[in-house]
mmCIF file of C-alpha atoms in Angstrom:
data_model
loop_
_atom_site.group_PDB
_atom_site.id
_atom_site.type_symbol
_atom_site.label_atom_id
_atom_site.label_comp_id
_atom_site.label_asym_id
_atom_site.label_seq_id
_atom_site.Cartn_x
_atom_site.Cartn_y
_atom_site.Cartn_z
ATOM 1 C CA UNK A 1 -97.335 -70.706 132.620
ATOM 2 C CA UNK A 2 -96.223 -73.176 129.951
ATOM 3 C CA UNK A 3 -95.737 -71.796 126.481
ATOM 4 C CA UNK A 4 -98.657 -72.740 124.181
ATOM 5 C CA UNK A 5 -97.963 -75.522 121.738
ATOM 6 C CA UNK A 6 -98.106 -74.744 118.039
ATOM 7 C CA UNK A 7 -101.452 -76.477 117.589
ATOM 8 C CA UNK A 8 -102.926 -74.336 120.377
ATOM 9 C CA UNK A 9 -101.718 -71.167 118.659
ATOM 10 C CA UNK A 10 -103.359 -72.365 115.448
ATOM 11 C CA UNK A 11 -106.590 -73.071 117.322
ATOM 12 C CA UNK A 12 -106.552 -69.598 118.878
ATOM 13 C CA UNK A 13 -106.119 -68.070 115.431
ATOM 14 C CA UNK A 14 -109.005 -70.222 114.216
ATOM 15 C CA UNK A 15 -111.254 -69.015 117.032
ATOM 16 C CA UNK A 16 -110.377 -65.377 116.358
ATOM 17 C CA UNK A 17 -111.447 -65.877 112.747
ATOM 18 C CA UNK A 18 -114.742 -67.428 113.887
ATOM 19 C CA UNK A 19 -115.410 -64.552 116.308
ATOM 20 C CA UNK A 20 -114.707 -62.030 113.567
ATOM 21 C CA UNK A 21 -117.047 -63.898 111.225
ATOM 22 C CA UNK A 22 -119.899 -63.761 113.743
ATOM 23 C CA UNK A 23 -119.196 -60.109 114.526
ATOM 24 C CA UNK A 24 -119.546 -59.253 110.837
ATOM 25 C CA UNK A 25 -122.697 -61.346 110.456
ATOM 26 C CA UNK A 26 -124.437 -59.730 113.440
ATOM 27 C CA UNK A 27 -123.517 -56.127 112.577
ATOM 28 C CA UNK A 28 -126.744 -54.562 111.200
ATOM 29 C CA UNK A 29 -124.880 -51.690 109.546
ATOM 30 C CA UNK A 30 -122.244 -53.790 107.821
ATOM 31 C CA UNK A 31 -122.374 -54.159 104.054
ATOM 32 C CA UNK A 32 -121.356 -57.520 102.544
ATOM 33 C CA UNK A 33 -121.631 -59.103 105.993
ATOM 34 C CA UNK A 34 -122.453 -62.553 104.610
ATOM 35 C CA UNK A 35 -119.426 -62.616 102.320
ATOM 36 C CA UNK A 36 -117.215 -61.625 105.269
ATOM 37 C CA UNK A 37 -118.810 -64.315 107.449
ATOM 38 C CA UNK A 38 -118.218 -67.039 104.852
ATOM 39 C CA UNK A 39 -114.608 -66.014 104.163
ATOM 40 C CA UNK A 40 -113.610 -65.838 107.835
ATOM 41 C CA UNK A 41 -115.433 -69.075 108.737
ATOM 42 C CA UNK A 42 -113.638 -70.684 105.785
ATOM 43 C CA UNK A 43 -110.310 -69.615 107.350
ATOM 44 C CA UNK A 44 -111.485 -70.633 110.839
ATOM 45 C CA UNK A 45 -112.285 -74.153 109.652
ATOM 46 C CA UNK A 46 -108.953 -74.430 107.796
ATOM 47 C CA UNK A 47 -106.956 -73.463 110.909
ATOM 48 C CA UNK A 48 -109.069 -75.775 113.085
ATOM 49 C CA UNK A 49 -108.401 -78.732 110.775
ATOM 50 C CA UNK A 50 -104.682 -77.938 110.783
ATOM 51 C CA UNK A 51 -104.632 -77.641 114.594
ATOM 52 C CA UNK A 52 -106.248 -81.051 115.003
ATOM 53 C CA UNK A 53 -103.872 -82.738 112.574
ATOM 54 C CA UNK A 54 -100.831 -80.996 114.041
ATOM 55 C CA UNK A 55 -101.814 -82.089 117.545
ATOM 56 C CA UNK A 56 -102.156 -85.684 116.333
ATOM 57 C CA UNK A 57 -98.800 -85.554 114.510
ATOM 58 C CA UNK A 58 -100.397 -86.083 111.108
ATOM 59 C CA UNK A 59 -99.033 -84.486 107.954
ATOM 60 C CA UNK A 60 -101.416 -82.218 106.052
ATOM 61 C CA UNK A 61 -99.024 -80.752 103.476
ATOM 62 C CA UNK A 62 -99.242 -81.342 99.726
ATOM 63 C CA UNK A 63 -96.819 -84.015 98.503
ATOM 64 C CA UNK A 64 -95.242 -83.980 95.071
ATOM 65 C CA UNK A 65 -93.877 -87.506 95.515
ATOM 66 C CA UNK A 66 -93.672 -90.229 98.184
ATOM 67 C CA UNK A 67 -90.279 -91.650 97.164
ATOM 68 C CA UNK A 68 -88.298 -89.501 97.548
ATOM 69 C CA UNK A 69 -90.551 -87.514 99.876
ATOM 70 C CA UNK A 70 -90.930 -84.095 98.250
ATOM 71 C CA UNK A 71 -93.391 -81.340 99.137
ATOM 72 C CA UNK A 72 -94.979 -78.610 97.089
ATOM 73 C CA UNK A 73 -93.815 -75.132 98.153
ATOM 74 C CA UNK A 74 -95.366 -71.682 97.802
ATOM 75 C CA UNK A 75 -93.169 -68.662 98.619
ATOM 76 C CA UNK A 76 -90.720 -70.895 100.460
ATOM 77 C CA UNK A 77 -93.397 -72.553 102.652
ATOM 78 C CA UNK A 78 -94.852 -76.038 102.390
ATOM 79 C CA UNK A 79 -98.284 -75.861 100.800
ATOM 80 C CA UNK A 80 -101.116 -76.996 103.101
ATOM 81 C CA UNK A 81 -104.075 -79.021 101.894
ATOM 82 C CA UNK A 82 -107.226 -77.074 101.029
ATOM 83 C CA UNK A 83 -110.311 -76.892 103.211
ATOM 84 C CA UNK A 84 -112.113 -79.030 100.597
ATOM 85 C CA UNK A 85 -109.534 -81.796 101.158
ATOM 86 C CA UNK A 86 -109.909 -81.616 104.943
ATOM 87 C CA UNK A 87 -113.709 -81.794 104.692
ATOM 88 C CA UNK A 88 -113.498 -85.056 102.736
ATOM 89 C CA UNK A 89 -111.007 -86.524 105.227
ATOM 90 C CA UNK A 90 -112.829 -85.473 108.400
ATOM 91 C CA UNK A 91 -116.475 -85.892 107.456
ATOM 92 C CA UNK A 92 -116.545 -88.888 105.152
ATOM 93 C CA UNK A 93 -119.238 -90.449 107.374
ATOM 94 C CA UNK A 94 -121.089 -87.276 108.387
ATOM 95 C CA UNK A 95 -123.153 -86.339 105.357
ATOM 96 C CA UNK A 96 -124.947 -83.357 106.914
ATOM 97 C CA UNK A 97 -121.823 -81.568 108.202
ATOM 98 C CA UNK A 98 -120.017 -82.263 104.952
ATOM 99 C CA UNK A 99 -122.967 -81.008 102.878
ATOM 100 C CA UNK A 100 -123.088 -77.813 104.944
ATOM 101 C CA UNK A 101 -119.397 -77.042 104.463
ATOM 102 C CA UNK A 102 -119.401 -77.945 100.778
ATOM 103 C CA UNK A 103 -122.439 -75.698 100.329
ATOM 104 C CA UNK A 104 -120.501 -72.713 101.688
ATOM 105 C CA UNK A 105 -117.395 -73.569 99.665
ATOM 106 C CA UNK A 106 -119.490 -73.465 96.487
ATOM 107 C CA UNK A 107 -121.413 -70.394 97.626
ATOM 108 C CA UNK A 108 -118.185 -68.507 98.343
ATOM 109 C CA UNK A 109 -117.035 -69.161 94.795
ATOM 110 C CA UNK A 110 -120.381 -67.828 93.562
ATOM 111 C CA UNK A 111 -120.498 -64.565 95.501
ATOM 112 C CA UNK A 112 -116.885 -63.560 96.117
ATOM 113 C CA UNK A 113 -116.013 -60.271 94.412
ATOM 114 C CA UNK A 114 -119.600 -59.776 93.236
ATOM 115 C CA UNK A 115 -121.100 -56.376 93.936
ATOM 116 C CA UNK A 116 -124.732 -56.907 93.034
ATOM 117 C CA UNK A 117 -126.288 -55.754 96.307
ATOM 118 C CA UNK A 118 -127.679 -59.249 96.952
ATOM 119 C CA UNK A 119 -125.762 -59.908 100.192
ATOM 120 C CA UNK A 120 -128.579 -58.953 102.569
ATOM 121 C CA UNK A 121 -131.198 -60.983 100.712
ATOM 122 C CA UNK A 122 -128.909 -64.009 100.521
ATOM 123 C CA UNK A 123 -128.078 -63.738 104.230
ATOM 124 C CA UNK A 124 -131.803 -63.966 105.003
ATOM 125 C CA UNK A 125 -132.197 -67.096 102.866
ATOM 126 C CA UNK A 126 -129.155 -69.017 104.199
ATOM 127 C CA UNK A 127 -129.416 -67.927 107.843
ATOM 128 C CA UNK A 128 -130.111 -71.493 108.989
ATOM 129 C CA UNK A 129 -127.086 -72.885 107.156
ATOM 130 C CA UNK A 130 -124.902 -70.167 108.741
ATOM 131 C CA UNK A 131 -126.041 -71.104 112.254
ATOM 132 C CA UNK A 132 -125.455 -74.774 111.489
ATOM 133 C CA UNK A 133 -121.904 -74.120 110.248
ATOM 134 C CA UNK A 134 -121.041 -72.219 113.433
ATOM 135 C CA UNK A 135 -122.468 -74.939 115.703
ATOM 136 C CA UNK A 136 -120.665 -77.627 113.688
ATOM 137 C CA UNK A 137 -117.438 -75.660 114.184
ATOM 138 C CA UNK A 138 -118.032 -75.461 117.944
ATOM 139 C CA UNK A 139 -118.704 -79.214 118.106
ATOM 140 C CA UNK A 140 -115.574 -79.973 116.072
ATOM 141 C CA UNK A 141 -113.121 -77.943 118.179
ATOM 142 C CA UNK A 142 -114.527 -79.037 121.558
ATOM 143 C CA UNK A 143 -114.484 -82.677 120.470
ATOM 144 C CA UNK A 144 -110.761 -82.735 119.686
ATOM 145 C CA UNK A 145 -109.470 -79.949 121.967
ATOM 146 C CA UNK A 146 -111.829 -80.148 124.947
ATOM 147 C CA UNK A 147 -114.673 -78.098 126.426
ATOM 148 C CA UNK A 148 -112.276 -75.439 127.756
ATOM 149 C CA UNK A 149 -111.885 -74.245 124.153
ATOM 150 C CA UNK A 150 -115.622 -73.682 123.693
ATOM 151 C CA UNK A 151 -116.793 -70.335 122.325
ATOM 152 C CA UNK A 152 -120.197 -70.621 124.012
ATOM 153 C CA UNK A 153 -119.340 -68.070 126.714
ATOM 154 C CA UNK A 154 -118.327 -65.515 124.062
ATOM 155 C CA UNK A 155 -121.066 -65.947 121.467
ATOM 156 C CA UNK A 156 -124.594 -65.170 122.611
ATOM 157 C CA UNK A 157 -128.013 -64.997 120.978
ATOM 158 C CA UNK A 158 -128.164 -61.733 118.990
ATOM 159 C CA UNK A 159 -130.844 -59.123 119.670
ATOM 160 C CA UNK A 160 -133.047 -58.690 116.611
ATOM 161 C CA UNK A 161 -136.539 -57.753 115.440
ATOM 162 C CA UNK A 162 -136.856 -59.455 112.014
ATOM 163 C CA UNK A 163 -139.226 -62.374 112.544
ATOM 164 C CA UNK A 164 -140.828 -61.107 115.777
ATOM 165 C CA UNK A 165 -143.111 -58.536 114.117
ATOM 166 C CA UNK A 166 -145.526 -58.759 111.205
ATOM 167 C CA UNK A 167 -143.674 -55.972 109.395
ATOM 168 C CA UNK A 168 -140.349 -57.685 110.046
ATOM 169 C CA UNK A 169 -141.579 -60.955 108.568
ATOM 170 C CA UNK A 170 -143.073 -59.171 105.557
ATOM 171 C CA UNK A 171 -139.825 -57.290 104.922
ATOM 172 C CA UNK A 172 -137.749 -60.470 105.169
ATOM 173 C CA UNK A 173 -140.000 -62.325 102.722
ATOM 174 C CA UNK A 174 -139.906 -59.386 100.307
ATOM 175 C CA UNK A 175 -136.113 -59.290 100.572
ATOM 176 C CA UNK A 176 -135.706 -62.940 99.570
ATOM 177 C CA UNK A 177 -137.416 -62.227 96.234
ATOM 178 C CA UNK A 178 -134.636 -59.815 95.205
ATOM 179 C CA UNK A 179 -132.003 -62.550 94.808
ATOM 180 C CA UNK A 180 -130.391 -62.696 91.334
ATOM 181 C CA UNK A 181 -131.622 -65.564 89.166
ATOM 182 C CA UNK A 182 -128.274 -67.409 89.124
ATOM 183 C CA UNK A 183 -128.111 -67.463 92.936
ATOM 184 C CA UNK A 184 -131.723 -68.658 93.201
ATOM 185 C CA UNK A 185 -130.912 -71.411 90.713
ATOM 186 C CA UNK A 186 -127.756 -72.423 92.621
ATOM 187 C CA UNK A 187 -129.618 -72.616 95.949
ATOM 188 C CA UNK A 188 -132.463 -74.601 94.432
ATOM 189 C CA UNK A 189 -130.217 -77.053 92.594
ATOM 190 C CA UNK A 190 -127.942 -77.622 95.603
ATOM 191 C CA UNK A 191 -130.869 -78.353 97.918
ATOM 192 C CA UNK A 192 -132.570 -80.508 95.306
ATOM 193 C CA UNK A 193 -129.445 -82.671 95.153
ATOM 194 C CA UNK A 194 -129.654 -83.507 98.857
ATOM 195 C CA UNK A 195 -131.674 -86.338 100.303
ATOM 196 C CA UNK A 196 -134.368 -85.539 102.883
ATOM 197 C CA UNK A 197 -132.235 -87.080 105.641
ATOM 198 C CA UNK A 198 -129.495 -84.500 105.032
ATOM 199 C CA UNK A 199 -131.647 -81.469 104.186
ATOM 200 C CA UNK A 200 -133.713 -81.926 107.387
ATOM 201 C CA UNK A 201 -130.639 -82.472 109.581
ATOM 202 C CA UNK A 202 -129.907 -79.434 111.849
ATOM 203 C CA UNK A 203 -126.196 -79.931 111.146
ATOM 204 C CA UNK A 204 -126.932 -78.923 107.555
ATOM 205 C CA UNK A 205 -129.479 -76.191 108.253
ATOM 206 C CA UNK A 206 -130.508 -75.122 111.743
ATOM 207 C CA UNK A 207 -134.135 -74.060 112.115
ATOM 208 C CA UNK A 208 -135.293 -72.367 115.294
ATOM 209 C CA UNK A 209 -138.759 -71.864 116.711
ATOM 210 C CA UNK A 210 -138.783 -69.129 119.350
ATOM 211 C CA UNK A 211 -141.514 -69.240 122.000
ATOM 212 C CA UNK A 212 -142.176 -66.211 124.182
ATOM 213 C CA UNK A 213 -142.709 -67.096 127.833
ATOM 214 C CA UNK A 214 -144.953 -65.194 130.201
ATOM 215 C CA UNK A 215 -143.655 -64.461 133.690
ATOM 216 C CA UNK A 216 -140.300 -63.267 134.962
ATOM 217 C CA UNK A 217 -138.191 -65.878 136.750
ATOM 218 C CA UNK A 218 -135.090 -64.009 137.831
ATOM 219 C CA UNK A 219 -133.192 -67.166 138.706
ATOM 220 C CA UNK A 220 -133.478 -68.610 135.194
ATOM 221 C CA UNK A 221 -131.664 -67.816 131.982
ATOM 222 C CA UNK A 222 -133.692 -65.486 129.773
ATOM 223 C CA UNK A 223 -132.884 -67.747 126.812
ATOM 224 C CA UNK A 224 -132.805 -71.539 127.038
ATOM 225 C CA UNK A 225 -132.043 -73.899 124.165
ATOM 226 C CA UNK A 226 -133.898 -77.211 123.968
ATOM 227 C CA UNK A 227 -132.814 -79.716 121.328
ATOM 228 C CA UNK A 228 -135.727 -81.454 119.633
ATOM 229 C CA UNK A 229 -134.123 -84.864 120.058
ATOM 230 C CA UNK A 230 -134.238 -84.391 123.851
ATOM 231 C CA UNK A 231 -138.037 -84.003 123.854
ATOM 232 C CA UNK A 232 -140.583 -86.759 124.422
ATOM 233 C CA UNK A 233 -142.598 -87.902 121.366
ATOM 234 C CA UNK A 234 -145.585 -85.844 122.596
ATOM 235 C CA UNK A 235 -143.400 -82.758 123.049
ATOM 236 C CA UNK A 236 -141.860 -83.244 119.593
ATOM 237 C CA UNK A 237 -145.305 -83.380 117.978
ATOM 238 C CA UNK A 238 -146.363 -80.240 119.848
ATOM 239 C CA UNK A 239 -143.171 -78.428 118.815
ATOM 240 C CA UNK A 240 -143.612 -79.424 115.164
ATOM 241 C CA UNK A 241 -147.215 -78.203 115.192
ATOM 242 C CA UNK A 242 -146.206 -74.884 116.746
ATOM 243 C CA UNK A 243 -143.440 -74.410 114.160
ATOM 244 C CA UNK A 244 -145.775 -75.299 111.306
ATOM 245 C CA UNK A 245 -148.531 -73.026 112.562
ATOM 246 C CA UNK A 246 -146.421 -69.906 112.530
ATOM 247 C CA UNK A 247 -145.997 -69.256 116.243
ATOM 248 C CA UNK A 248 -147.924 -68.150 119.283
ATOM 249 C CA UNK A 249 -149.857 -65.096 120.378
ATOM 250 C CA UNK A 250 -148.796 -64.240 123.925
ATOM 251 C CA UNK A 251 -151.036 -62.425 126.413
ATOM 252 C CA UNK A 252 -150.594 -61.896 130.128
ATOM 253 C CA UNK A 253 -153.152 -64.515 131.015
ATOM 254 C CA UNK A 254 -152.862 -67.204 128.390
ATOM 255 C CA UNK A 255 -150.928 -68.597 125.443
ATOM 256 C CA UNK A 256 -153.105 -68.993 122.369
ATOM 257 C CA UNK A 257 -152.039 -70.980 119.322
ATOM 258 C CA UNK A 258 -152.611 -69.192 116.007
ATOM 259 C CA UNK A 259 -153.759 -72.065 113.832
ATOM 260 C CA UNK A 260 -153.981 -70.513 110.380
ATOM 261 C CA UNK A 261 -151.210 -67.925 110.409
ATOM 262 C CA UNK A 262 -149.255 -67.900 107.152
ATOM 263 C CA UNK A 263 -151.066 -70.899 105.642
ATOM 264 C CA UNK A 264 -151.970 -71.488 102.005
ATOM 265 C CA UNK A 265 -154.710 -73.342 100.156
ATOM 266 C CA UNK A 266 -153.610 -75.919 97.549
ATOM 267 C CA UNK A 267 -154.369 -73.525 94.688
ATOM 268 C CA UNK A 268 -152.246 -70.804 96.279
ATOM 269 C CA UNK A 269 -149.375 -73.241 96.776
ATOM 270 C CA UNK A 270 -149.555 -74.409 93.166
ATOM 271 C CA UNK A 271 -149.653 -70.826 91.880
ATOM 272 C CA UNK A 272 -146.570 -69.804 93.882
ATOM 273 C CA UNK A 273 -144.615 -72.916 92.930
ATOM 274 C CA UNK A 274 -145.455 -72.691 89.223
ATOM 275 C CA UNK A 275 -144.459 -69.018 89.089
ATOM 276 C CA UNK A 276 -141.011 -69.870 90.492
ATOM 277 C CA UNK A 277 -140.098 -72.949 88.413
ATOM 278 C CA UNK A 278 -139.842 -73.699 84.666
ATOM 279 C CA UNK A 279 -142.544 -76.406 84.799
ATOM 280 C CA UNK A 280 -146.308 -76.566 85.120
ATOM 281 C CA UNK A 281 -147.615 -77.178 88.636
ATOM 282 C CA UNK A 282 -151.388 -77.481 88.978
ATOM 283 C CA UNK A 283 -153.380 -78.046 92.197
ATOM 284 C CA UNK A 284 -155.420 -80.978 90.881
ATOM 285 C CA UNK A 285 -152.487 -82.793 89.278
ATOM 286 C CA UNK A 286 -148.920 -82.089 90.448
ATOM 287 C CA UNK A 287 -149.984 -80.836 93.886
ATOM 288 C CA UNK A 288 -152.203 -83.862 94.448
ATOM 289 C CA UNK A 289 -149.454 -86.268 93.392
ATOM 290 C CA UNK A 290 -147.026 -84.487 95.729
ATOM 291 C CA UNK A 291 -149.110 -84.881 98.880
ATOM 292 C CA UNK A 292 -149.981 -88.496 98.095
ATOM 293 C CA UNK A 293 -146.361 -89.444 97.332
ATOM 294 C CA UNK A 294 -145.001 -87.951 100.559
ATOM 295 C CA UNK A 295 -147.966 -88.768 102.842
ATOM 296 C CA UNK A 296 -148.367 -85.066 103.558
ATOM 297 C CA UNK A 297 -152.041 -85.500 104.496
ATOM 298 C CA UNK A 298 -154.476 -88.417 104.665
ATOM 299 C CA UNK A 299 -156.861 -89.140 101.777
ATOM 300 C CA UNK A 300 -160.411 -87.847 101.724
ATOM 301 C CA UNK A 301 -162.804 -89.375 104.305
ATOM 302 C CA UNK A 302 -159.894 -90.786 106.314
ATOM 303 C CA UNK A 303 -161.016 -91.372 109.942
ATOM 304 C CA UNK A 304 -157.948 -89.454 111.190
ATOM 305 C CA UNK A 305 -157.902 -86.223 109.140
ATOM 306 C CA UNK A 306 -155.418 -84.521 111.485
ATOM 307 C CA UNK A 307 -152.706 -87.089 110.747
ATOM 308 C CA UNK A 308 -150.579 -84.733 108.608
ATOM 309 C CA UNK A 309 -146.883 -83.940 108.241
ATOM 310 C CA UNK A 310 -147.067 -81.011 110.630
ATOM 311 C CA UNK A 311 -144.137 -79.108 109.161
ATOM 312 C CA UNK A 312 -145.892 -78.978 105.772
ATOM 313 C CA UNK A 313 -149.636 -79.277 106.285
ATOM 314 C CA UNK A 314 -152.343 -78.737 108.912
ATOM 315 C CA UNK A 315 -155.987 -79.741 109.065
ATOM 316 C CA UNK A 316 -158.390 -76.817 109.357
ATOM 317 C CA UNK A 317 -161.174 -78.197 111.549
ATOM 318 C CA UNK A 318 -163.454 -75.202 111.035
ATOM 319 C CA UNK A 319 -163.551 -75.677 107.256
ATOM 320 C CA UNK A 320 -162.752 -79.417 107.038
ATOM 321 C CA UNK A 321 -159.896 -78.888 104.603
ATOM 322 C CA UNK A 322 -156.107 -78.720 104.495
ATOM 323 C CA UNK A 323 -153.752 -75.768 104.499
ATOM 324 C CA UNK A 324 -150.056 -75.786 103.652
ATOM 325 C CA UNK A 325 -147.134 -74.016 105.310
ATOM 326 C CA UNK A 326 -144.481 -71.651 103.993
ATOM 327 C CA UNK A 327 -141.946 -74.449 104.590
ATOM 328 C CA UNK A 328 -143.909 -76.683 102.211
ATOM 329 C CA UNK A 329 -143.982 -73.998 99.511
ATOM 330 C CA UNK A 330 -140.249 -73.339 99.854
ATOM 331 C CA UNK A 331 -139.415 -77.052 99.725
ATOM 332 C CA UNK A 332 -141.453 -77.531 96.556
ATOM 333 C CA UNK A 333 -139.863 -74.524 94.857
ATOM 334 C CA UNK A 334 -136.369 -75.790 95.669
ATOM 335 C CA UNK A 335 -137.080 -79.395 94.715
ATOM 336 C CA UNK A 336 -138.986 -78.661 91.532
ATOM 337 C CA UNK A 337 -136.407 -76.252 90.117
ATOM 338 C CA UNK A 338 -134.921 -79.037 87.970
ATOM 339 C CA UNK A 339 -136.239 -82.196 86.345
ATOM 340 C CA UNK A 340 -134.766 -84.752 88.765
ATOM 341 C CA UNK A 341 -135.997 -82.850 91.808
ATOM 342 C CA UNK A 342 -139.438 -82.438 90.215
ATOM 343 C CA UNK A 343 -139.715 -86.201 89.723
ATOM 344 C CA UNK A 344 -138.638 -86.807 93.322
ATOM 345 C CA UNK A 345 -141.211 -84.329 94.628
ATOM 346 C CA UNK A 346 -144.208 -85.430 92.553
ATOM 347 C CA UNK A 347 -143.422 -88.776 90.943
ATOM 348 C CA UNK A 348 -144.372 -87.197 87.605
ATOM 349 C CA UNK A 349 -142.513 -86.211 84.469
ATOM 350 C CA UNK A 350 -142.177 -82.411 84.417
ATOM 351 C CA UNK A 351 -144.144 -80.500 81.769
ATOM 352 C CA UNK A 352 -142.353 -77.363 80.662
ATOM 353 C CA UNK A 353 -144.313 -74.130 80.653
ATOM 354 C CA UNK A 354 -144.714 -72.549 77.199
ATOM 355 C CA UNK A 355 -142.192 -69.829 76.492
ATOM 356 C CA UNK A 356 -143.652 -66.318 76.862
ATOM 357 C CA UNK A 357 -144.418 -64.624 73.567
ATOM 358 C CA UNK A 358 -142.197 -61.706 72.708
ATOM 359 C CA UNK A 359 -143.636 -58.205 72.340
ATOM 360 C CA UNK A 360 -142.725 -58.188 68.656
ATOM 361 C CA UNK A 361 -144.486 -61.506 68.079
ATOM 362 C CA UNK A 362 -147.600 -60.330 69.888
ATOM 363 C CA UNK A 363 -147.644 -57.122 67.819
ATOM 364 C CA UNK A 364 -147.338 -59.123 64.596
ATOM 365 C CA UNK A 365 -150.287 -61.337 65.563
ATOM 366 C CA UNK A 366 -152.455 -58.389 66.574
ATOM 367 C CA UNK A 367 -151.824 -56.468 63.354
ATOM 368 C CA UNK A 368 -152.108 -59.483 61.082
ATOM 369 C CA UNK A 369 -148.760 -58.665 59.548
ATOM 370 C CA UNK A 370 -145.881 -56.242 59.667
ATOM 371 C CA UNK A 371 -146.403 -52.526 59.313
ATOM 372 C CA UNK A 372 -144.836 -50.461 56.575
#
């Protein structure tokens, strides 16, 4: 057997880092699993970039000068370019992949060496971005090195309970509320800075809808992945409605769509959004401007009331009104966290909420003066 070339050895090292990252992420008993995942995927991407450039005979070391050609050295070794540099070179025309990697570069700087106990909550919030980064990595290495280097046969769908039970979903939602304020602000501001085209791209954040199938077909895979872009328009609409409606109830004899699971009235949406942002957000003003601006639902007395943006809003036929999804609430909270995002979401100038009165101030007002 021929001795592996240097680029192949680098690629193997890269894949080992990726496997370790996933192993850490999927270990339910591991503390600081997200930090470990980000660090090792950071290294995996760096080695993968280097392997590709080495294979192509391209130089990726840091130059001090072109004429004469002089390199920067660290501990006697030529200094390699950073992962940030590679991302800009490789994904100049792929905004979603670049945004995903730059998100994790910034997030690593935020959380590395912190011991606040927020790792588990943060992992729940950025799960989709983690899946997207891993799939982007797989696509990158198989594109330049070939399908024989795929990790698909070694990385399988993890066994979990989280979102499959009511208690699991409740626990996950409760967990997300424990994030420190600076991390919530970072996540909101980063997402608010992305256009819809990037933020909705699965290469930036991968969102899965899992459907339970009745029956037991031994000849089939127990888990099959269907990409939304491979569906017909009718199938895409059905999939979006299922995702927006919170899932399916499965029985032995039939599959029944749960139409109002995890839905919110406009007033409930406005209350949740306003409590999470520094601005006022009222159902009759900001909420109304939001749905009109983004064509979330048709206007009153429209002949086609069901013509909604299914991922955000559904028409409740029984009550002839509209309900909004968790995805809609989360999007509004992220967008409206700062002034520019608020304007983009509603088309309005943000109105800051009044600062809460201090205990001392309230005591002064109640007593009519100071005691003593």
